[in-house]
Coordinates of C-alpha atoms in Angstrom, one line a residue:
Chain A
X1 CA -13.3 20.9 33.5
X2 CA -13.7 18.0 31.2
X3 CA -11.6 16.1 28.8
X4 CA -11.8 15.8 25.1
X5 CA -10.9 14.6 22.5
X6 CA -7.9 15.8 20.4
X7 CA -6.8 17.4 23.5
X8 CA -3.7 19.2 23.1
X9 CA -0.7 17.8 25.4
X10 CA -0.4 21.6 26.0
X11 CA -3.6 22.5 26.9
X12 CA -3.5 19.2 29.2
X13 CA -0.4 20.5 31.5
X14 CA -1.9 24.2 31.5
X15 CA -4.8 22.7 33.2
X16 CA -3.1 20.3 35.7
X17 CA -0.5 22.8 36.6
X18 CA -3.4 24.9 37.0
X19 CA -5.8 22.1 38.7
X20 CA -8.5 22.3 36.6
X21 CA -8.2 18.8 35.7
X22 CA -6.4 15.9 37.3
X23 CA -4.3 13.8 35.7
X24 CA -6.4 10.7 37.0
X25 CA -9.2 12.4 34.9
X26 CA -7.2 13.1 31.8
X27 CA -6.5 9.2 32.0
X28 CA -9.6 7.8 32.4
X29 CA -11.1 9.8 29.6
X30 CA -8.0 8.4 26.9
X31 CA -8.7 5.1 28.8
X32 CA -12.3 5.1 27.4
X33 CA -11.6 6.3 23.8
X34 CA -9.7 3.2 23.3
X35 CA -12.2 1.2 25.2
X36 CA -14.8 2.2 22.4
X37 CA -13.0 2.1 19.3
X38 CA -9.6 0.2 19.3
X39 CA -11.4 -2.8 18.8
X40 CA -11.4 -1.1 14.9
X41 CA -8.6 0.7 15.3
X42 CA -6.4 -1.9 16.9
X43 CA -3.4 0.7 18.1
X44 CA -2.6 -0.8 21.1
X45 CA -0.7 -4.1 21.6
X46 CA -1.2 -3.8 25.5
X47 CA -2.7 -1.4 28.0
X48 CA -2.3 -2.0 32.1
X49 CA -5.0 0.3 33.3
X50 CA -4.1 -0.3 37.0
X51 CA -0.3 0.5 36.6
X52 CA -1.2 4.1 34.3
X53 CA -4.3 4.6 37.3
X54 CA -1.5 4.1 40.3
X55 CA 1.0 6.4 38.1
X56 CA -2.0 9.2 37.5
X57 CA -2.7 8.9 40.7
X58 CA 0.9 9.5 41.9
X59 CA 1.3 12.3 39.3
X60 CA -1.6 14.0 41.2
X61 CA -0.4 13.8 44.7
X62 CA 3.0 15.8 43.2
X63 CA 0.6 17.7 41.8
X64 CA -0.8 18.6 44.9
X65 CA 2.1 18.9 46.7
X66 CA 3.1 21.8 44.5
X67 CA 5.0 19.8 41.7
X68 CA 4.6 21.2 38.5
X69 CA 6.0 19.2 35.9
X70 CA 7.1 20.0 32.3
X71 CA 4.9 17.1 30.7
X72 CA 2.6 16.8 33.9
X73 CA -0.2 14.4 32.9
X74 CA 0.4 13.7 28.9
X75 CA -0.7 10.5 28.0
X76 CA 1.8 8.4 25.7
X77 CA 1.5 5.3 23.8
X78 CA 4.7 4.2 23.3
X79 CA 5.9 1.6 20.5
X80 CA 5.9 -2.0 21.2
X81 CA 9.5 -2.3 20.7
X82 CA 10.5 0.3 23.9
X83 CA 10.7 -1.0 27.2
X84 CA 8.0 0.3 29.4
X85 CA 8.6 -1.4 32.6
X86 CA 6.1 -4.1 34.2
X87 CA 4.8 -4.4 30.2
X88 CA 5.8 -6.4 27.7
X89 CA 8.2 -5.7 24.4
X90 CA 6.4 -8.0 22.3
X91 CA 7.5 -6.4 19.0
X92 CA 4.9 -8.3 17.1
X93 CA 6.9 -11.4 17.9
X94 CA 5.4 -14.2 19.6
X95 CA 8.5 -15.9 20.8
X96 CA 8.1 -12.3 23.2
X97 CA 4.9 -12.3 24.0
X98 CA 5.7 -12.8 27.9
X99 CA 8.8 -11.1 27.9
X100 CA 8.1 -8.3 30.3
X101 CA 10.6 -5.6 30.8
X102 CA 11.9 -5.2 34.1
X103 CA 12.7 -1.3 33.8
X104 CA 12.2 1.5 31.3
X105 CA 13.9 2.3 28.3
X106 CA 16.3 6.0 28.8
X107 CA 13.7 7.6 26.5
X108 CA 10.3 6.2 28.6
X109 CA 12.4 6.9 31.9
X110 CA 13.0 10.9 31.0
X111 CA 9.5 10.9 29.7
X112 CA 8.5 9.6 33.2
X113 CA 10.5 11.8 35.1
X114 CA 9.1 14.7 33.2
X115 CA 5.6 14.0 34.2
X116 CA 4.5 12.0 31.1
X117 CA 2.3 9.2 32.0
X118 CA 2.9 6.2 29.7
X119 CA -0.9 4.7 28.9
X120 CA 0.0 1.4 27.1
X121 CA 2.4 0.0 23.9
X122 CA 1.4 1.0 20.6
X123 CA 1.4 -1.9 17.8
X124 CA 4.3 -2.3 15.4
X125 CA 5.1 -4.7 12.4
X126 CA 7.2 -7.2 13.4
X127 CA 10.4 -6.0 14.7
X128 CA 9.8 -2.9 13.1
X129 CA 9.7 -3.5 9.2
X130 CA 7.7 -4.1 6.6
X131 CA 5.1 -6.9 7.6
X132 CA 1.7 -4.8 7.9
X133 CA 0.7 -4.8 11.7
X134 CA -2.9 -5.3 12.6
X135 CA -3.7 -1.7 12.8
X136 CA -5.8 -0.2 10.7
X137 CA -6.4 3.6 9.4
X138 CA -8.8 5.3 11.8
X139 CA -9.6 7.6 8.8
X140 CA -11.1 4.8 6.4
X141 CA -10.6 1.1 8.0
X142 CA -9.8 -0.2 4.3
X143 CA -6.4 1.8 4.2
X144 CA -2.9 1.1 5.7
X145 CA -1.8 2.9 8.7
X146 CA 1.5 2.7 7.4
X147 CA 4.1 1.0 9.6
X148 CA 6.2 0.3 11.3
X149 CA 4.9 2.7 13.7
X150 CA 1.7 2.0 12.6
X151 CA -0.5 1.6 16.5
X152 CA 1.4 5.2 17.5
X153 CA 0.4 7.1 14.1
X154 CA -3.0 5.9 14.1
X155 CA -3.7 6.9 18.2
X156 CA -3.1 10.1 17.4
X157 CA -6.3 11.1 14.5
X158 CA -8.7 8.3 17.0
X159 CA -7.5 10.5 19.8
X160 CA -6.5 7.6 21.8
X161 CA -3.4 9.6 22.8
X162 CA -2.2 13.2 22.4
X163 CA 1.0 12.1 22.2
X164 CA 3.0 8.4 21.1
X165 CA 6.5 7.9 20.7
X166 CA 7.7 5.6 17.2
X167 CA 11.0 4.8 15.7
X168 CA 12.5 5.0 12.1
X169 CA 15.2 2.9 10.3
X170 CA 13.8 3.9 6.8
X171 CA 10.1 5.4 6.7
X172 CA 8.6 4.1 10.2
X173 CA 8.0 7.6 11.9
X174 CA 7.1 10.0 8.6
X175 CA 4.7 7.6 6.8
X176 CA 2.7 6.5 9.5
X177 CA 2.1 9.9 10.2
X178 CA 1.6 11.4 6.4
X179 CA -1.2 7.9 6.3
X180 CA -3.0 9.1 9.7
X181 CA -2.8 12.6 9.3
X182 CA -0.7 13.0 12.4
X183 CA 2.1 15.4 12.9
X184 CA 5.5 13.2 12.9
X185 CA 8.8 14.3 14.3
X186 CA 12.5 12.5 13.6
X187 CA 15.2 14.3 15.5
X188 CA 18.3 13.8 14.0
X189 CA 20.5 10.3 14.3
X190 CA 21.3 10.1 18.0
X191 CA 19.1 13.1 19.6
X192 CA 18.3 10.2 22.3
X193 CA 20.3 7.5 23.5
X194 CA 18.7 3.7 22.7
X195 CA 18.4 2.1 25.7
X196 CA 16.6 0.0 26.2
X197 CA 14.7 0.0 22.6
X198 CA 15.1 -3.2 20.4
X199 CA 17.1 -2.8 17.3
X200 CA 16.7 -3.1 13.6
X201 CA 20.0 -0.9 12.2
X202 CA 22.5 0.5 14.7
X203 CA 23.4 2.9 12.1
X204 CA 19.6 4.1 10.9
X205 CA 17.3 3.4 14.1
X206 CA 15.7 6.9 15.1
X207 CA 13.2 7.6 18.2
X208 CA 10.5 9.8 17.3
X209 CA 7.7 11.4 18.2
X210 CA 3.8 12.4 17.0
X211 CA 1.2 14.5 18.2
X212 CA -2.0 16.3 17.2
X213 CA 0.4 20.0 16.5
X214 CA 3.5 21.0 16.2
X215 CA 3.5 22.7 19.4
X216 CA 2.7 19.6 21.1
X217 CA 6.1 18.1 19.2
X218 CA 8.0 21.0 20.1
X219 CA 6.9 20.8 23.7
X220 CA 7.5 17.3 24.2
X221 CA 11.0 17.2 22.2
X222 CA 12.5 20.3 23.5
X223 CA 12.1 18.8 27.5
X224 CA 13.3 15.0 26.3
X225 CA 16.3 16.6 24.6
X226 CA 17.2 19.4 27.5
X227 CA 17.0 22.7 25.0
X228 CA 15.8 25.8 26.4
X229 CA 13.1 28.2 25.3
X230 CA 10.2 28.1 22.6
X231 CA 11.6 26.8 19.5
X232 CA 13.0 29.7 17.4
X233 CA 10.4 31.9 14.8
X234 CA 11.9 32.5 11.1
X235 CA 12.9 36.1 12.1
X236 CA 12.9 36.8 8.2
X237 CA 12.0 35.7 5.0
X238 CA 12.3 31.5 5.1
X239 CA 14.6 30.0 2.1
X240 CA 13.0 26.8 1.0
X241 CA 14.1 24.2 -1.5
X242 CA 11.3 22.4 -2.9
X243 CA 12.6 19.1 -4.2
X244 CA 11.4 18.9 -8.3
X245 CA 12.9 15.3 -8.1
X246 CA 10.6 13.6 -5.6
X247 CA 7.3 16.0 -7.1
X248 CA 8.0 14.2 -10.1
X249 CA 8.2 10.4 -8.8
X250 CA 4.2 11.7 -6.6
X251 CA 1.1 11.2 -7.7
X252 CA 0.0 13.9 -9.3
X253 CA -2.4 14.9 -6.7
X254 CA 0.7 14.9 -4.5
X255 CA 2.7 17.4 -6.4
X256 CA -0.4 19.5 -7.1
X257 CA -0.8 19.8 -3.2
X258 CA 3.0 20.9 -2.8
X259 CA 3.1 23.2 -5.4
X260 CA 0.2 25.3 -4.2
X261 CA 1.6 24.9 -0.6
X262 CA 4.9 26.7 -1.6
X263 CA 2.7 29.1 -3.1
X264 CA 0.8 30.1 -0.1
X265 CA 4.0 29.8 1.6
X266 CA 5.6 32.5 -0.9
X267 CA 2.3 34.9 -0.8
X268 CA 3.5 35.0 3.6
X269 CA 7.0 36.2 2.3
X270 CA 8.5 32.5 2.0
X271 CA 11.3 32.5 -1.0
X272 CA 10.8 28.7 -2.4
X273 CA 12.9 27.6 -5.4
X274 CA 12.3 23.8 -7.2
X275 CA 15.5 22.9 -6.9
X276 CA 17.2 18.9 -6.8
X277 CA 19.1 17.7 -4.0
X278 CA 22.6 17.9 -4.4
X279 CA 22.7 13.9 -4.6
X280 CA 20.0 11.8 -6.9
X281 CA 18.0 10.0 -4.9
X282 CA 19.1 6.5 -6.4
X283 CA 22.4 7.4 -4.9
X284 CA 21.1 7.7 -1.2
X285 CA 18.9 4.8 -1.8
X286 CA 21.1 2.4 -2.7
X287 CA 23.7 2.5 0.4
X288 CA 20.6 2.9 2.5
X289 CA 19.4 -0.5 1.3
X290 CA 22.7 -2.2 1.7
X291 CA 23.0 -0.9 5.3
X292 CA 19.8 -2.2 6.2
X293 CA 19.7 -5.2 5.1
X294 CA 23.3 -6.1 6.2
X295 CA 22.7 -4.8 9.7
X296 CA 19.4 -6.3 10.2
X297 CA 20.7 -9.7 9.2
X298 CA 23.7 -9.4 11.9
X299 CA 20.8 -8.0 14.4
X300 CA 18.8 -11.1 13.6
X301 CA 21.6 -13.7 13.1
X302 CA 20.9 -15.8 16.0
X303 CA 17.3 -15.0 17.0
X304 CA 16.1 -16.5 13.7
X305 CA 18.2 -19.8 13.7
X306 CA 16.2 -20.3 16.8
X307 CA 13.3 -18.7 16.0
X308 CA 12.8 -19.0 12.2
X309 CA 9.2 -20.1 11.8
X310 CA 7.8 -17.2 14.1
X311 CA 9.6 -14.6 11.8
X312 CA 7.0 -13.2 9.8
X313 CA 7.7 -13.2 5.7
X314 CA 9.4 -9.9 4.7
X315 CA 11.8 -9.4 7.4
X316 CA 12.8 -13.2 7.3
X317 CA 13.8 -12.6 3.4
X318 CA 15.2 -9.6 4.4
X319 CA 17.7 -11.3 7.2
X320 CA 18.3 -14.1 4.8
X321 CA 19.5 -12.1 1.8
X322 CA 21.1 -9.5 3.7
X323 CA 23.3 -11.8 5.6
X324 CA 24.7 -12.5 1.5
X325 CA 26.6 -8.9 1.7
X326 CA 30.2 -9.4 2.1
X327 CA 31.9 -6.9 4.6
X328 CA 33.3 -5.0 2.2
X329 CA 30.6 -3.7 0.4
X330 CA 28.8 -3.0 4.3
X331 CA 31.8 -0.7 4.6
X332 CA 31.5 1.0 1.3
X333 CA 28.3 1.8 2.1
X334 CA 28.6 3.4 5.2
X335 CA 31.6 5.5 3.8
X336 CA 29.0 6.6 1.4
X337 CA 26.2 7.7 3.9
X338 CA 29.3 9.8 5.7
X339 CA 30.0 11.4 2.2
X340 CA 26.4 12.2 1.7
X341 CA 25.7 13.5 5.2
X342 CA 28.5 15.8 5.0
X343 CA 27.5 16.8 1.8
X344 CA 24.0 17.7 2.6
X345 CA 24.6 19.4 5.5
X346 CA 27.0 21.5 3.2
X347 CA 23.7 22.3 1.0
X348 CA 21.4 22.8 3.4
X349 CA 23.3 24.9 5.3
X350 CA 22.2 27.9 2.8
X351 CA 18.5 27.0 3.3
X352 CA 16.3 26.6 6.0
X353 CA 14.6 23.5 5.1
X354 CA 13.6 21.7 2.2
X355 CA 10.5 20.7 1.3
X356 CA 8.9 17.1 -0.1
X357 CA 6.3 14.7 0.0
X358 CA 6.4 12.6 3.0
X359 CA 4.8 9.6 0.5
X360 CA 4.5 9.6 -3.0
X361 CA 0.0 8.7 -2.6
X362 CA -2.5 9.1 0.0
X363 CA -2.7 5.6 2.0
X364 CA -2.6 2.2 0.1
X365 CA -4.6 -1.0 0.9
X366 CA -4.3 -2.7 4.2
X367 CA -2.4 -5.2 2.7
X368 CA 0.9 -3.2 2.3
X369 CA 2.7 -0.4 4.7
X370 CA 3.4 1.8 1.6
X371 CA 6.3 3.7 -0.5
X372 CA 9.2 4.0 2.1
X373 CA 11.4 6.1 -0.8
X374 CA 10.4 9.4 0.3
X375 CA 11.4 9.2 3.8
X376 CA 14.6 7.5 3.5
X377 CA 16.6 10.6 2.7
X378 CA 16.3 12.0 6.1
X379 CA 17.1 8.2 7.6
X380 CA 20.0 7.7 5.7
X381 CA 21.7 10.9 5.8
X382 CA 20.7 11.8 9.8
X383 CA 18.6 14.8 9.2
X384 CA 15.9 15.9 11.4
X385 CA 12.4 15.7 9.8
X386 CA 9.0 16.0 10.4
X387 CA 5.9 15.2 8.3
X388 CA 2.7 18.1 8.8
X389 CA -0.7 16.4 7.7
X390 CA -1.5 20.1 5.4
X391 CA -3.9 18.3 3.0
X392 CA -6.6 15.7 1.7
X393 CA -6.1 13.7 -1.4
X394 CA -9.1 12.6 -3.8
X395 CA -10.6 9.9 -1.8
X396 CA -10.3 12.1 1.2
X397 CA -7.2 10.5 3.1
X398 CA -4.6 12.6 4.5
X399 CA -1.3 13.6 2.7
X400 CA 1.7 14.7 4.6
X401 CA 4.5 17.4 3.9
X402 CA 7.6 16.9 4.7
X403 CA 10.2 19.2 6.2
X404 CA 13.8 18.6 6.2
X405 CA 16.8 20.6 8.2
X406 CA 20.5 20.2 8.7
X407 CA 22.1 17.8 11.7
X408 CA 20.9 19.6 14.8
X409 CA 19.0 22.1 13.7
X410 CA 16.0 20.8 15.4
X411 CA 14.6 23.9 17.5
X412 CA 14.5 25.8 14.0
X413 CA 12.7 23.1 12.3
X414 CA 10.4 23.3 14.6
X415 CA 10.0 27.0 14.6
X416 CA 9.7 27.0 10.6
X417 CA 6.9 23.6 10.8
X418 CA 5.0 25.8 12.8
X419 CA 5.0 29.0 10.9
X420 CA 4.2 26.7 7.7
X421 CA 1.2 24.9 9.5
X422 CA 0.0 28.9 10.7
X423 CA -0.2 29.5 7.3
X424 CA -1.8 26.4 5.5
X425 CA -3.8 24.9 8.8
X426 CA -3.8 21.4 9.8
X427 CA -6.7 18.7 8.4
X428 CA -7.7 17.9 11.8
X429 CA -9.3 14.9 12.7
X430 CA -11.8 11.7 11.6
X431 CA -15.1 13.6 13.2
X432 CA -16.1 9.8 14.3
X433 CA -13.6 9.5 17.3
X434 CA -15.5 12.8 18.6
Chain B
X1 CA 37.9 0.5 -19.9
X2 CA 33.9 0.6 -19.9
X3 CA 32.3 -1.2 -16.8
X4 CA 29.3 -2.6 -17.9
X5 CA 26.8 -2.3 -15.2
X6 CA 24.5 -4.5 -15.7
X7 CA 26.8 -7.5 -16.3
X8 CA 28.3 -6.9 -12.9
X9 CA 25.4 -6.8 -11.2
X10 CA 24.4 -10.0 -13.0
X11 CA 27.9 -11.2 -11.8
X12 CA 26.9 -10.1 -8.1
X13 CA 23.7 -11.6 -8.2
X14 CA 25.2 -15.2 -9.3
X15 CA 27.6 -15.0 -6.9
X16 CA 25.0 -13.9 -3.7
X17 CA 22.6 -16.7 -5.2
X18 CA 25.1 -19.6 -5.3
X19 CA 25.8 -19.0 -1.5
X20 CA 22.2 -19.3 -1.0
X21 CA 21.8 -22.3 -2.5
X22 CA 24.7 -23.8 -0.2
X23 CA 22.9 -22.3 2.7
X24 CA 19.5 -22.4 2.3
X25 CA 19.0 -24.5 -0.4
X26 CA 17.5 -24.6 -4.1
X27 CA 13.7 -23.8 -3.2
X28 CA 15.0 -20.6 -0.7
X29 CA 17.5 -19.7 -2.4
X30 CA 14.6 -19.0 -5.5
X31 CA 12.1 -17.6 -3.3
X32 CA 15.2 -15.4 -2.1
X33 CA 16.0 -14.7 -5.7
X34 CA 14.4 -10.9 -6.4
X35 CA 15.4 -9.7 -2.9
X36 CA 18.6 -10.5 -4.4
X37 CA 18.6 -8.9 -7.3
X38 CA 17.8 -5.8 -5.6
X39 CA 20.7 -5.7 -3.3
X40 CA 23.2 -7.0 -5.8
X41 CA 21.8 -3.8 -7.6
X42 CA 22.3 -1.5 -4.3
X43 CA 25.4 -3.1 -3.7
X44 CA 26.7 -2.2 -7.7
X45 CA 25.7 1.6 -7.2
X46 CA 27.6 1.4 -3.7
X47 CA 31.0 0.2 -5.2
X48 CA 30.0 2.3 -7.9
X49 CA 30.8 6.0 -6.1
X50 CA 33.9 7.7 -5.7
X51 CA 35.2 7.9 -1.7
X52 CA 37.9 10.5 -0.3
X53 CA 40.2 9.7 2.5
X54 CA 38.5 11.3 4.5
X55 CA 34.8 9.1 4.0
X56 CA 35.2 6.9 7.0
X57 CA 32.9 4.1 8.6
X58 CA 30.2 5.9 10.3
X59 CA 30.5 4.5 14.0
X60 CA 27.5 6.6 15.6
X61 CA 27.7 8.1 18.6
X62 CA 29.2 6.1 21.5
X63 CA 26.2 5.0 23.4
X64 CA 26.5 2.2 25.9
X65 CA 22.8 1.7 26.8
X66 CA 22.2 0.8 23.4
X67 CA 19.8 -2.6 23.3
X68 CA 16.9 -4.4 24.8
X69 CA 17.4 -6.3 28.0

């Protein structure tokens, strides 16, 4: 049976478990959808295609041998700040550009050992803020793929990948996949141990994951994090907050799109209410950026005193004026997230999820990685969320939606994200990367 | 008494750009100078909110694989 693309990772293990297809065959076929267009596209930073052959092949002989694996065969890009082992963590750093990790990261290890195959390392901005990184939008090659996870949210719509793994200190996982029309999924703070995984802010830095559905996300997540079962199906009538104070800081076209979303969502028996957060979003944004800055300078202290030309312009002002932030306000800060997280999870504990933009505008130019404001809620305050590409805006580039749920309430995010997408249907993909 | 806010972030700000004069120098420390303005901004609405007892550090979850090698 052949490969195509946009190939679900479900569909993919159903026919290897089933051996319709090999693994070997799956791979090849992803293989040569980045040999034709990620010369555009630029998603991948590095690509061994004799280590990912000798691991398809291997995946195939368990295969044979009557192995059936939960993630049997799913290709996955994986972010260029993860150690993959026998490639390099380059990070969009020079000074790293040989630095080649000499075993796996505790999230590409599990992914391993759950059949995943790991195809290459997806591009990042440098170190994972907001430099842009030198891929581009595979839906109009003008646009920003966002960033920082910018080579793993723009695999997904080229169909270079059905499924790549990103990371978020304050928009990196949500925007990228609101800008590429990909489905994006941030577990709550801590879901996965960092291992392996270079840091930006010990106290925001979140793995995450994207895919073509949220079945794909659900799949994928559920056997990385050890929970049992489908996710759960709202078993009655969904309560959903839709936030009025970040429809009124979108572009119109933004807030147009949400409101008729909640409506269809309301017409299936949804009871949606525009309600406000029970904090302003000035007061979340503010620790957010003191915490960031402060713990990125303390991350960078020593690398860029050896290092400083090869740091790239935003993050070296960032490391610079963040290392200005006496202790004291540091700890202020963080008692404030703690307040705020406890708080939240207080609210949302009578809803099921919330409901926002994932951006405030379709993509921007290629010159910028975009607004970061709507996604640093969920950062800041640990939530899981994910961001469901339900729309186009006026020049025809996706817009995301973006789902929200308490700490650890991840299988019934996923359940709800996947009765909302039944109901409004995906965008689907760039009809160029076939 | 009234705090006015925008006089102690003005306050914060002189204070975070005289250090980066002494470290980095005049030039930087002006190139540094809206970045900032920004955090001594964050930084005001930070100190600005009321804490209970009970709002501690967050330490995260104890993880010792944390890092790159």
């Amino acid at each position: 049976m052949s490969v195509h693309a946009g190939m679900s990772a479900t569909e993919i293990v159903a026919s290897v478990h089933d051996g319709s297809r090999t693994v070997r065959e799956v791979l090849d076929f992803h293989l040569s959808q980045i040999e034709r267009f990620d010369e555009e596209v630029k998603a991948f930073a590095t690509i061994n295609q004799d280590l990912a052959r000798d691991s398809a092949d291997s995946l195939d002989l368990l295969r044979d041998n009557g192995a059936r694996l939960p993630l049997h065969g799913i290709p996955v890009g994986v972010k260029d700040i993860i150690d993959v082992a026998g490639l390099p963590t380059i990070a969009g750093f020079a000074p790293y550009r040989d630095r080649i990790a000499n075993r796996d990261a505790e999230i590409v290890a599990r992914l391993k050992s759950l059949g995943a195959l790991v195809i290459g390392k997806t591009h990042t901005t440098q170190f994972a803020v907001g430099d842009p990184a030198p891929t581009r939008n595979p839906w109009n090659l003008e646009k920003s793929p966002a960033g920082s996870s910018a080579g793993s949210g723009a695999a997904i719509p080229a169909g270079m990948a059905p499924v790549t793994i990103g990371s978020q200190t304050a928009g990196s996982m949500l925007r990228p996949a609101a800008f590429n029309g990909a489905v994006g999924f941030k577990p709550s703070f801590g879901w996965m141990p960092m291992g392996g995984v270079i840091p930006l802010c010990w106290s925001l830095d979140h793995l995450g994951l994207y895919a073509g559905n949220v079945e794909d996300v659900s799949l994928v997540y559920r056997n990385l994090a050890g929970s049992s079962g489908e996710h759960d199906s709202p078993n009655r009538r969904p309560r959903i907050p839709l936030l009025t104070e970040y429809l009124e800081m979108s572009e119109p076209y933004v807030s147009d799109h949400l409101r008729q979303l909640a409506r269809s969502l309301e017409h299936e028996g949804a009871i949606v209410e525009e309600v406000n957060l029970p904090v302003s979003f000035q007061s979340i944004f503010a620790p957010h950026q003191v915490i960031f800055a402060a713990e990125m300078a303390a991350v960078h202290a020593v690398s860029i005193s050896k290092h400083r030309d090869h740091y790239s312009p935003k993050i070296r002002t960032g490391v610079e004026a963040g290392s200005l932030i006496p202790a004291t306000y540091l700890l202020h800060a963080q008692r404030l997230q703690r307040r705020l997280m406890r708080e939240a999870n207080e609210w949302l504990g009578y809803w099921d999820a919330a409901l926002l933009p994932t951006v405030s505008s379709e993509a921007t130019d290629s010159s910028e990685t975009g607004d970061r404001r709507f996604q640093i809620p969920a950062t800041l305050l640990g939530l899981p969320a994910l961001s469901l590409p339900t729309g186009l805006g006026p020049t025809g580039l996706p817009l995301g939606t973006q789902v929200i749920g308490r700490a650890g309430s991840e299988t019934e995010l996923l359940g709800l994200a996947s009765w909302i997408t039944g109901v409004t249907g995906l965008i689907g993909r760039p009809s160029q990367y076939g | 008494m009234k705090v006015d806010l925008n006089e102690t972030i003005k306050e914060r700000r002189d204070q975070m750009l005289a250090t980066a004069r002494r470290t980095y120098g005049e030039q930087r420390a002006r190139e540094l100078a809206d970045q900032i303005e920004h955090l001594a901004s964050a930084m005001t609405g930070v100190a600005q909110a009321e804490l209970e007892p009970r709002d501690l550090p967050l330490p995260g979850p104890i993880d010792e694989t944390r890092g790159a090698q």
